[in-house]
Amino acid sequence: MANDLSIPEEYKDRKIWSYSRLSSYLGCPHSYYLGYVEKVKGKDNIYSAIGGLVHEVMEDLQDNKLNKEEAKSKFINGVKDINLNGLDFNTETEKDGYIKSIIDFINKYERVECESYQIEKKEFLEIDSNNILIMFIDLIVNISEDTIEIHDYKTSSKFKKEDLVKYGRQLVLYAYTILSNNKNIKNVKIAWQMLKYYFVDYNGKQYQVKRNNLIGELKAKITKELKKLGFDDLTIESKISSGVISNSIPEEVKDKFVLTPCVLYYEYNKETISDMIDFVITTIHTIENDKEFVGKDLSQGTYFCDVLCSYSETCKYLKEHKMEDGCRFITDEEDLF
């Protein structure tokens, strides 16, 4: 489902930005230059392609356009189409884990029940007289007349603690925009729906667990609970093996583990708002004053270039780096003899 990129007449003379555009520059200024300045047609990558597919499936489920079986079929066939177009994961293990996690999410999916909701809501935020931010919000849940929740679907791995601020700015931007454009909204919560994970409450603690490896990550805890019930090692191993196949906790100890969708909330307050505004304004200012758009430092590796960047085939910095690496390799080989 393609987003509606049309711009209202009142904004036609403004420069249009998006959060992904700003993030693209911080990822690699030269990649930004090729995509947004030179407008080079880049190649797709597996993560953006399959992420778009998953978003469509989630929207169809929430809108009751598809039942679970139809949603699984759309997802599985969509992955096949993506593979046929030459895109695939780096390893079969990664691919298998991703697919199993999303299938499990669909199998356990429950619609968000609320007063009303909006999907892929297009919003604009005026930065100043020259600049506008456009955004598409995955899900807005209207709790009451003056209270909403904003959810962003994520199919990525769980966030490191030190990266929460970086990822959280986008959610804060969404909430700030909604509140700026609708004075009737007084209260807002913001969260990511981490589709590949469960929250598991066990023994007074909460854990974030991969859906495709539910039993593997909980094996020690499940074993402990089964032993309390007097099961011998052979029986426990059998129950664990059955649980791996069905991706479910053994019935005898199921009540010890409370599984819920991984909805990860983020703070929306004066500090996070100030940080977001500073990030947006500073990044726009930096981009507009950049005259060179130098490629990112490749001394720590080229994963971003090889896997995530749409312009690796035309990037002069990557080409130069690989030529230098080739020269170093040849020199090192010559030094051996």
Short mmCIF file of C-alpha atoms in Angstrom, two decimals:
data_model
loop_
_atom_site.label_atom_id
_atom_site.label_comp_id
_atom_site.label_asym_id
_atom_site.label_seq_id
_atom_site.Cartn_x
_atom_site.Cartn_y
_atom_site.Cartn_z
CA MET A 1 0.00 0.00 0.00
CA ALA A 2 1.76 3.14 -1.19
CA ASN A 3 1.60 6.20 1.01
CA ASP A 4 -0.17 9.28 -0.33
CA LEU A 5 2.72 11.68 -0.94
CA SER A 6 0.57 14.55 -2.19
CA ILE A 7 1.32 17.93 -0.61
CA PRO A 8 -1.38 20.50 0.29
CA GLU A 9 -1.27 23.68 -1.79
CA GLU A 10 -0.31 25.77 1.24
CA TYR A 11 2.96 23.81 1.56
CA LYS A 12 3.93 23.65 -2.14
CA ASP A 13 6.60 26.35 -1.78
CA ARG A 14 8.18 24.80 1.32
CA LYS A 15 11.00 22.26 1.51
CA ILE A 16 9.54 18.89 2.50
CA TRP A 17 11.43 16.71 4.96
CA SER A 18 10.72 13.39 6.65
CA TYR A 19 12.23 11.72 9.68
CA SER A 20 13.65 8.96 7.47
CA ARG A 21 15.26 11.61 5.28
CA LEU A 22 17.01 13.15 8.28
CA SER A 23 18.07 9.72 9.52
CA SER A 24 19.40 8.86 6.07
CA TYR A 25 21.80 11.80 6.24
CA LEU A 26 23.10 10.75 9.65
CA GLY A 27 23.53 7.19 8.39
CA CYS A 28 25.71 8.34 5.49
CA PRO A 29 25.83 11.86 4.02
CA HIS A 30 26.90 10.58 0.60
CA SER A 31 24.04 8.07 0.47
CA TYR A 32 21.72 10.98 1.30
CA TYR A 33 23.30 13.05 -1.49
CA LEU A 34 22.82 10.33 -4.09
CA GLY A 35 19.21 9.70 -3.11
CA TYR A 36 17.84 13.14 -2.28
CA VAL A 37 20.06 15.56 -4.22
CA GLU A 38 21.14 13.63 -7.31
CA LYS A 39 17.97 11.48 -7.13
CA VAL A 40 19.82 8.37 -8.25
CA LYS A 41 17.52 5.35 -8.49
CA GLY A 42 18.77 3.02 -5.79
CA LYS A 43 18.32 -0.69 -5.26
CA ASP A 44 15.95 -2.12 -2.65
CA ASN A 45 17.16 -4.12 0.33
CA ILE A 46 15.47 -7.06 2.01
CA TYR A 47 14.70 -5.17 5.22
CA SER A 48 12.85 -2.27 3.64
CA ALA A 49 10.97 -4.59 1.25
CA ILE A 50 9.85 -7.08 3.87
CA GLY A 51 9.19 -4.32 6.39
CA GLY A 52 6.75 -2.73 3.96
CA LEU A 53 5.04 -6.10 3.44
CA VAL A 54 4.64 -6.65 7.19
CA HIS A 55 3.16 -3.17 7.64
CA GLU A 56 0.56 -3.95 4.97
CA VAL A 57 -0.35 -7.22 6.69
CA MET A 58 -0.69 -5.52 10.08
CA GLU A 59 -2.92 -2.82 8.60
CA ASP A 60 -5.13 -5.43 6.91
CA LEU A 61 -5.51 -7.36 10.19
CA GLN A 62 -6.42 -4.27 12.18
CA ASP A 63 -8.89 -3.18 9.48
CA ASN A 64 -10.45 -6.67 9.38
CA LYS A 65 -9.65 -6.89 5.67
CA LEU A 66 -7.93 -10.24 6.22
CA ASN A 67 -8.39 -13.06 8.72
CA LYS A 68 -5.32 -14.73 10.20
CA GLU A 69 -5.04 -17.45 7.58
CA GLU A 70 -5.35 -14.93 4.77
CA ALA A 71 -2.78 -12.68 6.45
CA LYS A 72 -0.30 -15.55 6.77
CA SER A 73 -0.82 -16.43 3.12
CA LYS A 74 -0.25 -12.82 2.06
CA PHE A 75 2.93 -12.64 4.12
CA ILE A 76 4.38 -15.97 2.93
CA ASN A 77 3.59 -15.28 -0.72
CA GLY A 78 4.93 -11.75 -0.36
CA VAL A 79 8.24 -13.07 0.95
CA LYS A 80 8.45 -15.43 -2.03
CA ASP A 81 7.85 -12.52 -4.42
CA ILE A 82 10.55 -10.48 -2.70
CA ASN A 83 12.98 -13.40 -3.04
CA LEU A 84 12.10 -13.79 -6.72
CA ASN A 85 13.05 -10.13 -7.19
CA GLY A 86 16.57 -10.98 -6.05
CA LEU A 87 16.34 -9.92 -2.41
CA ASP A 88 17.06 -12.31 0.46
CA PHE A 89 18.44 -12.41 3.98
CA ASN A 90 22.14 -12.84 4.63
CA THR A 91 21.64 -16.31 6.13
CA GLU A 92 18.95 -18.98 6.19
CA THR A 93 18.98 -18.82 9.99
CA GLU A 94 18.12 -15.11 9.94
CA LYS A 95 15.42 -15.67 7.33
CA ASP A 96 13.90 -18.61 9.18
CA GLY A 97 13.83 -16.69 12.48
CA TYR A 98 12.22 -13.63 10.92
CA ILE A 99 9.50 -15.60 9.14
CA LYS A 100 8.71 -17.76 12.18
CA SER A 101 8.43 -14.66 14.40
CA ILE A 102 6.01 -12.87 12.09
CA ILE A 103 3.92 -16.01 11.55
CA ASP A 104 3.69 -16.43 15.32
CA PHE A 105 2.65 -12.79 15.69
CA ILE A 106 -0.13 -13.27 13.14
CA ASN A 107 -1.28 -16.50 14.81
CA LYS A 108 -1.60 -14.74 18.18
CA TYR A 109 -2.78 -11.39 16.81
CA GLU A 110 -5.58 -9.53 18.57
CA ARG A 111 -7.02 -6.34 17.12
CA VAL A 112 -6.63 -3.19 19.17
CA GLU A 113 -10.13 -2.61 20.53
CA CYS A 114 -10.81 1.07 21.14
CA GLU A 115 -13.25 3.90 20.53
CA SER A 116 -11.70 4.42 17.10
CA TYR A 117 -8.34 4.23 15.38
CA GLN A 118 -6.45 5.57 12.36
CA ILE A 119 -3.92 3.71 10.22
CA GLU A 120 -1.08 5.29 8.21
CA LYS A 121 -2.26 8.75 9.22
CA LYS A 122 -0.54 11.44 7.16
CA GLU A 123 0.46 14.52 9.15
CA PHE A 124 2.51 17.67 8.55
CA LEU A 125 4.51 19.74 11.00
CA GLU A 126 5.64 23.29 10.19
CA ILE A 127 9.25 23.76 11.25
CA ASP A 128 9.50 27.34 10.01
CA SER A 129 8.46 29.42 7.00
CA ASN A 130 10.70 27.36 4.71
CA ASN A 131 10.53 23.80 6.04
CA ILE A 132 7.79 21.19 6.57
CA LEU A 133 7.97 17.67 7.98
CA ILE A 134 5.74 14.99 6.47
CA MET A 135 5.05 11.74 8.34
CA PHE A 136 2.90 8.61 8.18
CA ILE A 137 1.90 7.23 11.57
CA ASP A 138 1.34 3.46 11.67
CA LEU A 139 -1.47 3.38 14.23
CA ILE A 140 -3.27 6.03 16.29
CA VAL A 141 -5.55 4.55 18.94
CA ASN A 142 -8.24 6.92 20.16
CA ILE A 143 -8.81 5.97 23.80
CA SER A 144 -11.25 8.80 24.47
CA GLU A 145 -12.04 12.28 23.14
CA ASP A 146 -8.84 13.76 24.56
CA THR A 147 -6.54 10.72 24.94
CA ILE A 148 -4.64 8.75 22.30
CA GLU A 149 -1.89 6.17 21.94
CA ILE A 150 0.53 6.21 19.01
CA HIS A 151 2.05 2.88 17.95
CA ASP A 152 4.88 2.33 15.49
CA TYR A 153 5.33 -1.20 14.08
CA LYS A 154 8.90 -2.48 14.34
CA THR A 155 10.29 -5.67 12.83
CA SER A 156 13.86 -4.91 13.89
CA SER A 157 15.81 -6.50 16.72
CA LYS A 158 15.22 -5.15 20.20
CA PHE A 159 16.81 -1.79 20.89
CA LYS A 160 19.96 -1.38 22.89
CA LYS A 161 19.48 0.88 25.89
CA GLU A 162 21.89 3.45 24.49
CA ASP A 163 19.90 3.64 21.22
CA LEU A 164 16.48 4.31 22.74
CA VAL A 165 16.80 8.09 22.46
CA LYS A 166 17.74 7.84 18.78
CA TYR A 167 14.77 5.64 17.95
CA GLY A 168 12.45 7.42 20.36
CA ARG A 169 12.71 10.78 18.61
CA GLN A 170 10.46 9.58 15.79
CA LEU A 171 7.70 8.62 18.23
CA VAL A 172 8.07 11.92 20.05
CA LEU A 173 7.82 13.75 16.72
CA TYR A 174 4.57 11.93 15.92
CA ALA A 175 3.01 12.81 19.25
CA TYR A 176 4.19 16.41 19.15
CA THR A 177 2.72 16.82 15.66
CA ILE A 178 -0.65 15.32 16.59
CA LEU A 179 -0.92 17.53 19.67
CA SER A 180 0.17 20.59 17.69
CA ASN A 181 -2.44 19.96 15.00
CA ASN A 182 -5.28 18.92 17.30
CA LYS A 183 -5.82 21.06 20.39
CA ASN A 184 -8.53 18.70 21.66
CA ILE A 185 -5.95 16.02 22.44
CA LYS A 186 -4.57 16.47 25.94
CA ASN A 187 -3.00 13.10 26.76
CA VAL A 188 -0.78 10.87 24.66
CA LYS A 189 1.23 7.69 25.09
CA ILE A 190 3.77 6.53 22.53
CA ALA A 191 5.02 3.00 21.94
CA TRP A 192 6.65 0.57 19.54
CA GLN A 193 4.97 -2.72 18.73
CA MET A 194 8.01 -5.01 18.56
CA LEU A 195 6.49 -7.64 16.31
CA LYS A 196 9.26 -10.24 16.65
CA TYR A 197 9.09 -10.33 20.46
CA TYR A 198 6.95 -11.26 23.45
CA PHE A 199 6.93 -9.76 26.88
CA VAL A 200 7.10 -12.68 29.30
CA ASP A 201 6.26 -12.11 32.96
CA TYR A 202 7.79 -14.78 35.17
CA ASN A 203 8.43 -14.87 38.88
CA GLY A 204 7.91 -11.10 39.32
CA LYS A 205 10.18 -10.08 36.43
CA GLN A 206 9.52 -9.19 32.80
CA TYR A 207 11.63 -10.44 29.89
CA GLN A 208 11.69 -9.51 26.21
CA VAL A 209 11.86 -12.81 24.35
CA LYS A 210 12.12 -13.65 20.64
CA ARG A 211 8.94 -15.23 19.33
CA ASN A 212 10.82 -17.71 17.14
CA ASN A 213 12.96 -18.89 20.06
CA LEU A 214 10.44 -18.73 22.89
CA ILE A 215 11.29 -22.13 24.37
CA GLY A 216 15.01 -21.77 23.76
CA GLU A 217 15.21 -18.53 25.75
CA LEU A 218 12.95 -19.84 28.53
CA LYS A 219 14.34 -23.37 28.66
CA ALA A 220 16.11 -23.04 32.02
CA LYS A 221 13.05 -21.49 33.66
CA ILE A 222 10.65 -24.05 32.18
CA THR A 223 12.95 -26.88 33.26
CA LYS A 224 13.05 -25.49 36.78
CA GLU A 225 9.25 -25.36 37.00
CA LEU A 226 8.84 -28.87 35.59
CA LYS A 227 11.34 -30.23 38.11
CA LYS A 228 9.30 -28.69 40.92
CA LEU A 229 6.39 -30.81 39.72
CA GLY A 230 8.52 -33.97 39.94
CA PHE A 231 9.13 -34.70 36.26
CA ASP A 232 12.31 -36.67 35.47
CA ASP A 233 14.99 -35.38 33.10
CA LEU A 234 13.92 -37.55 30.16
CA THR A 235 10.29 -36.42 30.39
CA ILE A 236 11.36 -32.79 30.75
CA GLU A 237 13.53 -33.04 27.64
CA SER A 238 10.61 -34.55 25.74
CA LYS A 239 8.28 -31.74 26.80
CA ILE A 240 10.89 -29.12 25.89
CA SER A 241 11.32 -30.70 22.45
CA SER A 242 7.56 -30.70 21.89
CA GLY A 243 7.44 -27.07 22.99
CA VAL A 244 10.11 -26.12 20.46
CA ILE A 245 8.08 -27.71 17.65
CA SER A 246 4.79 -26.08 18.69
CA ASN A 247 6.47 -22.87 19.92
CA SER A 248 4.45 -23.09 23.12
CA ILE A 249 5.15 -23.57 26.82
CA PRO A 250 4.24 -27.01 28.24
CA GLU A 251 0.68 -27.05 29.60
CA GLU A 252 1.79 -28.18 33.07
CA VAL A 253 3.68 -24.91 33.73
CA LYS A 254 1.96 -22.54 31.32
CA ASP A 255 0.34 -20.57 34.12
CA LYS A 256 3.78 -19.61 35.45
CA PHE A 257 4.53 -17.58 32.32
CA VAL A 258 2.34 -14.68 31.17
CA LEU A 259 2.92 -13.86 27.51
CA THR A 260 1.79 -10.52 26.08
CA PRO A 261 2.58 -8.62 22.85
CA CYS A 262 5.76 -6.61 23.18
CA VAL A 263 4.43 -3.05 23.29
CA LEU A 264 7.37 -0.95 24.40
CA TYR A 265 6.45 2.50 25.71
CA TYR A 266 8.66 5.58 25.53
CA GLU A 267 8.61 8.78 27.54
CA TYR A 268 6.84 11.80 26.12
CA ASN A 269 7.83 14.80 28.26
CA LYS A 270 9.55 18.18 28.12
CA GLU A 271 13.01 16.61 27.91
CA THR A 272 12.24 14.23 25.04
CA ILE A 273 10.32 16.95 23.18
CA SER A 274 13.24 19.38 23.52
CA ASP A 275 15.69 16.71 22.35
CA MET A 276 13.54 15.91 19.31
CA ILE A 277 13.13 19.55 18.28
CA ASP A 278 16.86 20.18 18.65
CA PHE A 279 17.62 17.08 16.57
CA VAL A 280 15.27 18.08 13.74
CA ILE A 281 16.42 21.71 13.52
CA THR A 282 20.14 20.90 13.90
CA THR A 283 20.04 18.11 11.31
CA ILE A 284 18.19 20.22 8.74
CA HIS A 285 20.66 23.07 9.30
CA THR A 286 23.62 20.67 8.94
CA ILE A 287 22.28 19.19 5.69
CA GLU A 288 21.59 22.59 4.16
CA ASN A 289 25.13 23.74 4.95
CA ASP A 290 26.90 20.58 3.81
CA LYS A 291 28.83 21.27 0.62
CA GLU A 292 30.66 17.95 0.24
CA PHE A 293 28.42 15.09 1.54
CA VAL A 294 31.39 12.88 2.33
CA GLY A 295 30.71 9.14 2.74
CA LYS A 296 30.68 7.54 6.17
CA ASP A 297 33.84 6.19 7.80
CA LEU A 298 34.37 2.66 6.46
CA SER A 299 37.30 1.74 8.67
CA GLN A 300 34.97 -0.24 10.97
CA GLY A 301 33.47 -2.29 8.15
CA THR A 302 31.10 -2.01 5.21
CA TYR A 303 27.95 -3.77 6.50
CA PHE A 304 25.85 -0.64 6.05
CA CYS A 305 27.10 -0.22 2.48
CA ASP A 306 26.83 -3.86 1.45
CA VAL A 307 23.48 -4.67 3.07
CA LEU A 308 21.50 -1.52 3.85
CA CYS A 309 22.56 1.19 1.42
CA SER A 310 20.62 1.56 -1.81
CA TYR A 311 23.56 3.15 -3.63
CA SER A 312 26.48 0.81 -2.94
CA GLU A 313 26.85 0.02 -6.65
CA THR A 314 27.42 3.70 -7.53
CA CYS A 315 29.20 4.93 -4.38
CA LYS A 316 32.66 6.27 -5.12
CA TYR A 317 33.70 6.05 -1.46
CA LEU A 318 32.89 2.34 -1.24
CA LYS A 319 34.67 1.69 -4.53
CA GLU A 320 37.78 3.54 -3.32
CA HIS A 321 37.69 1.69 0.01
CA LYS A 322 37.55 -1.72 -1.67
CA MET A 323 40.38 -0.78 -4.04
CA GLU A 324 42.50 0.27 -1.04
CA ASP A 325 41.64 -2.97 0.74
CA GLY A 326 42.66 -4.90 -2.36
CA CYS A 327 45.96 -3.11 -2.49
CA ARG A 328 46.61 -3.77 1.20
CA PHE A 329 45.77 -7.46 0.69
CA ILE A 330 48.19 -7.76 -2.22
CA THR A 331 50.92 -5.98 -0.26
CA ASP A 332 50.40 -8.23 2.73
CA GLU A 333 50.56 -11.33 0.51
CA GLU A 334 53.80 -10.12 -1.06
CA ASP A 335 55.29 -9.54 2.39
CA LEU A 336 54.76 -13.22 3.21
CA PHE A 337 57.22 -14.43 0.57
#
